[in-house]
Amino acid sequence: MMPWRPSAEFTIHYWPAAKMARSSSCTSSWARRLPCFDGDSSNRFSGRNLAGDLLPSLGATTQQPPKLRKYLVSPYDPRYKVWEIFLILLVVYSAWICPLEFAFLRYLPRAPFIVDDVVNGFFAVDIVLTFFVPYVDTKSCLLVDDPRKIAVRYLSSWFAFDLCSTFPFHSISLLFNSHEHRLGLKFLNVLRLWRLRRVSSLFARLEKDIRFNYAVVRCTKLISVTLFAIHCAGCINYLIADRYPDPRRTWIGAVMPDFREAGLWVRYVTSLYWSITTMTTTGYGDLHAENTREMLFGVAYMLFNLWLTAYLIGNMTNLVVHSTSRTRDFRDMVQAASEFAARNQLPQQIEEQMLNHICLRFRTEGIKQQEMLDILPKAMRCSVSLYLFFPVVQGCYLFKGVSSGFIQQLVTEMQAEYFAPKEDIMLQNEKPSDLYLLVSGSVDIMAFLDGTEQIYGKAAEGEVLGEIGVMSNKPQPFTFRTTKLSQILRVSRSKLMDIMQENRDDGQTIRSNFQQKLRMEQRLYIAMHQADPVPAF
């Protein structure tokens, strides 16, 4: 016998999309006006990156964007962001060319250093520009636009390092031709590697930016660190060989006696080959230390490789373990459930229900729907629940004719659950505690009669389950068992009764709908409970 379903058409009330869009737009607009709250003035990603917004101080009533003083540059200006990205590209160039010039270009040819002077010019402009860029105070989390405080902060922190890394030492050395090829002046150019702190800050911001995949950003950082270490080690090892008095007693001179006359590309590739084989501890033996200097550097490089390898393995292990830990826990849980069923000699049907429930739980945990709703504010949870469940609840026969306000209160108290196939939602003669609403899937309505389990009907999508026990406060007369994967809304009986008590007219409408349903299924109800009359309300 099929359960009764209402045939009347229902009017579905949706939340006005335009109002929701305007509200979201206003919120996003307000957030974009605010600077970052992490105290890092270089963190200027906005949009979905919440780290780009500043939390207003408690009690602040103004929502106007802070007005900067004249001649100051907003750190959130799109043009300033483009400037910073441009500087990052120049930093990458400097990190590659600086060790190369230091090791391979012994006599300082003019051409590459003209480009270096141009690059230094851009960073000199950035030094001047930094004096006009406000910063976020780490204690108050407020944007500081006082020029004097900006200057004092910069002069007492990174100014000296930025100045040394930008000073044109090579151009100054041209005034002293006798010192053109000396190692000291070339060593000063290595100070340009200080600019790499910009790249480190960039990766730190990208790891927090939800617009970028964390694993991809992390792997890119690890690969960049490895390539830079290989590049620098190869250049330094070549420099040691190039400066050694006897070229034939060097790691490269032993296989290439005239290596200084070889092309730059050949020497550079050979150095990278040595660096990679040493880092990976392969050590084919074709290139090895020939003197004490090279041995000492080889020892230092291999000790550094121990630390770098541990760093890389640790980070990669974290990424892999994070992606596989859920699967491992799932397999352990399945094995534990199987052992529990075998140890206690449970029927196969119950064991299958246990395993199906564990599998479904594994799938739903990856979605993290309930966890996401739990961390949201109550008003936001209500908005999400209304958008998702309002039409489904309004279409149910039990709530036909009730006010929209009643349904809104009811929907906010509901929780969505998934049930695997052949899983019991509730059992016959179970004490009523929750009311269920089938959103999707299919459910068999079953009961034990004369010692056998019989199917009396099927519940389709949009139908309510367990209302007889909940409304009459008596044990459930049926067992409800899913036939396929089903999504069900659940609300506790106490919450439902409280809402009905607050809305007496709606509560009476629900009782009337329920009694009408019982009268239509009088025969079935009497067959199951011959001694009990139809509940009166």
CSV table of C-alpha atoms in Angstrom, one decimal, residues 132-367:
chain,number,residue,atom,x,y,z
A,132,PHE,CA,56.0,56.8,0.6
A,133,VAL,CA,54.2,53.5,1.2
A,134,PRO,CA,52.2,53.2,4.4
A,135,TYR,CA,52.6,50.0,6.5
A,136,VAL,CA,50.4,48.0,8.9
A,137,ASP,CA,51.4,48.2,12.5
A,138,THR,CA,51.8,44.7,13.9
A,139,LYS,CA,50.4,45.6,17.4
A,140,SER,CA,47.5,47.8,16.5
A,141,CYS,CA,46.8,46.3,13.1
A,142,LEU,CA,46.2,49.8,11.8
A,143,LEU,CA,47.5,51.4,8.6
A,144,VAL,CA,50.2,53.9,9.5
A,145,ASP,CA,50.5,56.8,7.0
A,146,ASP,CA,52.8,59.1,9.0
A,147,PRO,CA,55.8,59.9,6.7
A,148,ARG,CA,58.1,60.2,9.7
A,149,LYS,CA,57.1,56.8,11.2
A,150,ILE,CA,57.4,55.2,7.8
A,151,ALA,CA,60.9,56.5,7.3
A,152,VAL,CA,62.0,55.6,10.8
A,153,ARG,CA,60.6,52.1,10.4
A,154,TYR,CA,62.4,51.5,7.1
A,155,LEU,CA,65.7,53.1,8.1
A,156,SER,CA,65.8,50.9,11.2
A,157,SER,CA,65.0,47.7,9.4
A,158,TRP,CA,65.8,46.8,5.8
A,159,PHE,CA,67.2,50.0,4.4
A,160,ALA,CA,70.9,49.3,4.9
A,161,PHE,CA,70.6,45.8,3.4
A,162,ASP,CA,68.5,47.1,0.4
A,163,LEU,CA,71.0,49.9,-0.2
A,164,CYS,CA,74.0,47.5,-0.2
A,165,SER,CA,72.3,45.1,-2.5
A,166,THR,CA,71.5,48.0,-5.0
A,167,PHE,CA,74.8,49.9,-4.9
A,168,PRO,CA,76.6,49.7,-8.3
A,169,PHE,CA,79.9,48.3,-7.2
A,170,HIS,CA,80.9,47.3,-10.7
A,171,SER,CA,80.4,50.8,-12.1
A,172,ILE,CA,82.5,52.2,-9.3
A,173,SER,CA,85.2,49.6,-9.9
A,174,LEU,CA,85.5,50.8,-13.5
A,175,LEU,CA,87.1,54.0,-12.1
A,176,PHE,CA,90.0,51.8,-10.8
A,177,ASN,CA,91.1,49.6,-13.7
A,178,SER,CA,93.8,48.0,-11.8
A,179,HIS,CA,91.2,46.4,-9.5
A,180,GLU,CA,88.9,45.4,-12.3
A,181,HIS,CA,89.4,41.6,-11.9
A,182,ARG,CA,89.9,41.4,-8.2
A,183,LEU,CA,87.6,39.0,-6.3
A,184,GLY,CA,86.7,41.5,-3.5
A,185,LEU,CA,84.7,43.9,-5.7
A,186,LYS,CA,82.9,40.9,-7.4
A,187,PHE,CA,82.1,39.5,-4.0
A,188,LEU,CA,80.3,42.7,-3.1
A,189,ASN,CA,77.9,42.1,-6.0
A,190,VAL,CA,76.8,38.9,-4.3
A,191,LEU,CA,74.9,41.1,-1.9
A,192,ARG,CA,72.2,41.3,-4.5
A,193,LEU,CA,71.1,37.9,-3.3
A,194,TRP,CA,69.5,39.7,-0.4
A,195,ARG,CA,66.7,40.5,-2.7
A,196,LEU,CA,65.6,36.8,-2.5
A,197,ARG,CA,63.7,37.7,0.6
A,198,ARG,CA,61.0,39.1,-1.7
A,199,VAL,CA,60.6,35.6,-3.3
A,200,SER,CA,60.4,34.0,0.2
A,201,SER,CA,57.6,36.5,1.2
A,202,LEU,CA,55.8,35.8,-2.1
A,203,PHE,CA,55.7,32.1,-1.4
A,204,ALA,CA,54.5,32.7,2.1
A,205,ARG,CA,51.6,34.8,0.8
A,206,LEU,CA,50.7,32.3,-1.9
A,207,GLU,CA,50.5,29.5,0.6
A,208,LYS,CA,47.8,31.4,2.5
A,209,ASP,CA,46.0,32.5,-0.7
A,210,ILE,CA,43.0,30.2,-1.3
A,211,ARG,CA,43.1,31.1,-5.0
A,212,PHE,CA,46.1,28.9,-5.5
A,213,ASN,CA,46.5,25.2,-4.8
A,214,TYR,CA,48.6,24.7,-1.7
A,215,ALA,CA,50.4,21.5,-2.9
A,216,VAL,CA,51.3,23.1,-6.2
A,217,VAL,CA,52.7,26.2,-4.4
A,218,ARG,CA,54.6,24.1,-1.9
A,219,CYS,CA,56.1,21.9,-4.6
A,220,THR,CA,57.1,24.9,-6.7
A,221,LYS,CA,58.9,26.4,-3.7
A,222,LEU,CA,60.8,23.1,-3.0
A,223,ILE,CA,61.8,22.8,-6.6
A,224,SER,CA,63.0,26.4,-6.7
A,225,VAL,CA,65.1,26.0,-3.6
A,226,THR,CA,66.7,22.8,-5.0
A,227,LEU,CA,67.5,24.4,-8.4
A,228,PHE,CA,69.0,27.5,-6.7
A,229,ALA,CA,71.2,25.4,-4.4
A,230,ILE,CA,72.4,23.4,-7.4
A,231,HIS,CA,73.2,26.5,-9.4
A,232,CYS,CA,75.1,28.2,-6.6
A,233,ALA,CA,77.1,25.1,-5.6
A,234,GLY,CA,78.1,24.6,-9.2
A,235,CYS,CA,79.2,28.2,-9.6
A,236,ILE,CA,81.2,28.2,-6.4
A,237,ASN,CA,83.0,24.9,-7.1
A,238,TYR,CA,84.0,26.3,-10.5
A,239,LEU,CA,85.2,29.5,-8.9
A,240,ILE,CA,87.5,27.4,-6.7
A,241,ALA,CA,89.0,25.6,-9.6
A,242,ASP,CA,89.3,28.8,-11.7
A,243,ARG,CA,91.3,30.5,-8.9
A,244,TYR,CA,93.5,27.6,-8.1
A,245,PRO,CA,97.2,28.1,-9.1
A,246,ASP,CA,97.6,24.8,-10.9
A,247,PRO,CA,94.6,24.3,-13.2
A,248,ARG,CA,95.4,20.6,-13.9
A,249,ARG,CA,95.0,19.8,-10.1
A,250,THR,CA,91.4,20.8,-10.1
A,251,TRP,CA,88.2,18.8,-10.4
A,252,ILE,CA,87.5,20.1,-13.9
A,253,GLY,CA,91.1,20.5,-15.0
A,254,ALA,CA,91.7,16.8,-14.4
A,255,VAL,CA,89.4,16.0,-17.3
A,256,MET,CA,89.5,19.3,-19.2
A,257,PRO,CA,93.1,20.7,-19.0
A,258,ASP,CA,92.2,23.7,-21.1
A,259,PHE,CA,88.8,24.3,-19.4
A,260,ARG,CA,89.3,28.1,-19.3
A,261,GLU,CA,89.4,28.2,-23.1
A,262,ALA,CA,86.1,26.2,-23.3
A,263,GLY,CA,82.8,28.0,-23.9
A,264,LEU,CA,80.7,29.3,-21.1
A,265,TRP,CA,77.9,26.9,-21.8
A,266,VAL,CA,80.3,23.8,-21.6
A,267,ARG,CA,81.8,25.0,-18.3
A,268,TYR,CA,78.4,25.8,-16.8
A,269,VAL,CA,76.8,22.5,-17.7
A,270,THR,CA,79.8,20.6,-16.4
A,271,SER,CA,79.5,22.5,-13.1
A,272,LEU,CA,75.8,21.7,-12.9
A,273,TYR,CA,76.6,18.1,-13.6
A,274,TRP,CA,79.0,17.9,-10.7
A,275,SER,CA,76.6,19.7,-8.4
A,276,ILE,CA,73.6,17.4,-9.2
A,277,THR,CA,75.7,14.2,-8.9
A,278,THR,CA,77.1,15.3,-5.5
A,279,MET,CA,73.7,16.5,-4.2
A,280,THR,CA,72.0,13.2,-5.1
A,281,THR,CA,75.1,11.3,-3.6
A,282,THR,CA,75.4,9.4,-6.8
A,283,GLY,CA,79.1,10.5,-7.3
A,284,TYR,CA,80.0,8.7,-10.5
A,285,GLY,CA,83.7,9.4,-9.9
A,286,ASP,CA,84.4,11.2,-13.2
A,287,LEU,CA,84.5,14.6,-11.5
A,288,HIS,CA,85.9,14.7,-8.0
A,289,ALA,CA,88.0,16.9,-5.7
A,290,GLU,CA,91.7,17.1,-6.6
A,291,ASN,CA,93.0,19.5,-3.9
A,292,THR,CA,92.4,20.5,-0.3
A,293,ARG,CA,90.2,23.5,-1.2
A,294,GLU,CA,87.9,21.4,-3.3
A,295,MET,CA,87.7,18.7,-0.6
A,296,LEU,CA,86.7,21.2,2.0
A,297,PHE,CA,84.1,22.7,-0.2
A,298,GLY,CA,82.8,19.2,-1.1
A,299,VAL,CA,82.5,18.3,2.6
A,300,ALA,CA,80.6,21.6,3.3
A,301,TYR,CA,78.3,21.0,0.3
A,302,MET,CA,77.5,17.5,1.3
A,303,LEU,CA,76.7,18.5,4.8
A,304,PHE,CA,74.4,21.2,3.4
A,305,ASN,CA,72.9,18.5,1.2
A,306,LEU,CA,72.0,16.4,4.3
A,307,TRP,CA,70.0,19.3,5.7
A,308,LEU,CA,68.4,20.1,2.3
A,309,THR,CA,67.5,16.5,1.7
A,310,ALA,CA,65.9,16.3,5.1
A,311,TYR,CA,64.0,19.5,4.4
A,312,LEU,CA,62.8,18.3,1.0
A,313,ILE,CA,61.9,14.8,2.3
A,314,GLY,CA,60.0,16.2,5.3
A,315,ASN,CA,58.0,18.6,3.2
A,316,MET,CA,57.2,16.0,0.5
A,317,THR,CA,56.3,13.5,3.2
A,318,ASN,CA,53.8,15.9,4.7
A,319,LEU,CA,52.2,16.5,1.4
A,320,VAL,CA,51.9,12.8,0.6
A,321,VAL,CA,50.8,11.8,4.1
A,322,HIS,CA,48.1,14.5,4.1
A,323,SER,CA,46.7,13.2,0.9
A,324,THR,CA,46.7,9.5,1.9
A,325,SER,CA,46.0,9.6,5.6
A,326,ARG,CA,42.2,9.6,5.1
A,327,THR,CA,42.5,6.5,2.9
A,328,ARG,CA,44.7,4.7,5.4
A,329,ASP,CA,42.3,5.4,8.2
A,330,PHE,CA,39.4,4.3,6.1
A,331,ARG,CA,41.0,1.0,5.3
A,332,ASP,CA,41.9,0.4,9.0
A,333,MET,CA,38.2,1.2,10.0
A,334,VAL,CA,36.9,-1.3,7.4
A,335,GLN,CA,39.3,-4.0,8.7
A,336,ALA,CA,38.3,-3.3,12.3
A,337,ALA,CA,34.6,-3.5,11.4
A,338,SER,CA,35.0,-6.8,9.6
A,339,GLU,CA,37.0,-8.3,12.6
A,340,PHE,CA,34.3,-7.0,15.0
A,341,ALA,CA,31.5,-8.7,13.0
A,342,ALA,CA,33.4,-12.0,12.8
A,343,ARG,CA,34.4,-12.0,16.4
A,344,ASN,CA,30.8,-11.4,17.5
A,345,GLN,CA,29.3,-13.6,14.8
A,346,LEU,CA,27.0,-10.9,13.5
A,347,PRO,CA,24.6,-11.7,10.6
A,348,GLN,CA,25.9,-10.9,7.2
A,349,GLN,CA,23.1,-8.3,6.7
A,350,ILE,CA,24.3,-6.3,9.8
A,351,GLU,CA,27.9,-6.5,8.7
A,352,GLU,CA,27.0,-5.2,5.2
A,353,GLN,CA,25.2,-2.3,6.8
A,354,MET,CA,28.2,-1.5,9.0
A,355,LEU,CA,30.6,-1.6,6.0
A,356,ASN,CA,28.2,0.5,3.8
A,357,HIS,CA,28.0,3.1,6.6
A,358,ILE,CA,31.8,3.3,6.9
A,359,CYS,CA,32.2,3.7,3.2
A,360,LEU,CA,29.5,6.4,3.0
A,361,ARG,CA,31.1,8.2,6.0
A,362,PHE,CA,34.4,8.2,4.2
A,363,ARG,CA,32.9,9.8,1.1
A,364,THR,CA,30.9,12.4,3.0
A,365,GLU,CA,33.9,13.3,5.2
A,366,GLY,CA,35.8,14.4,2.1
A,367,ILE,CA,33.0,16.8,1.3
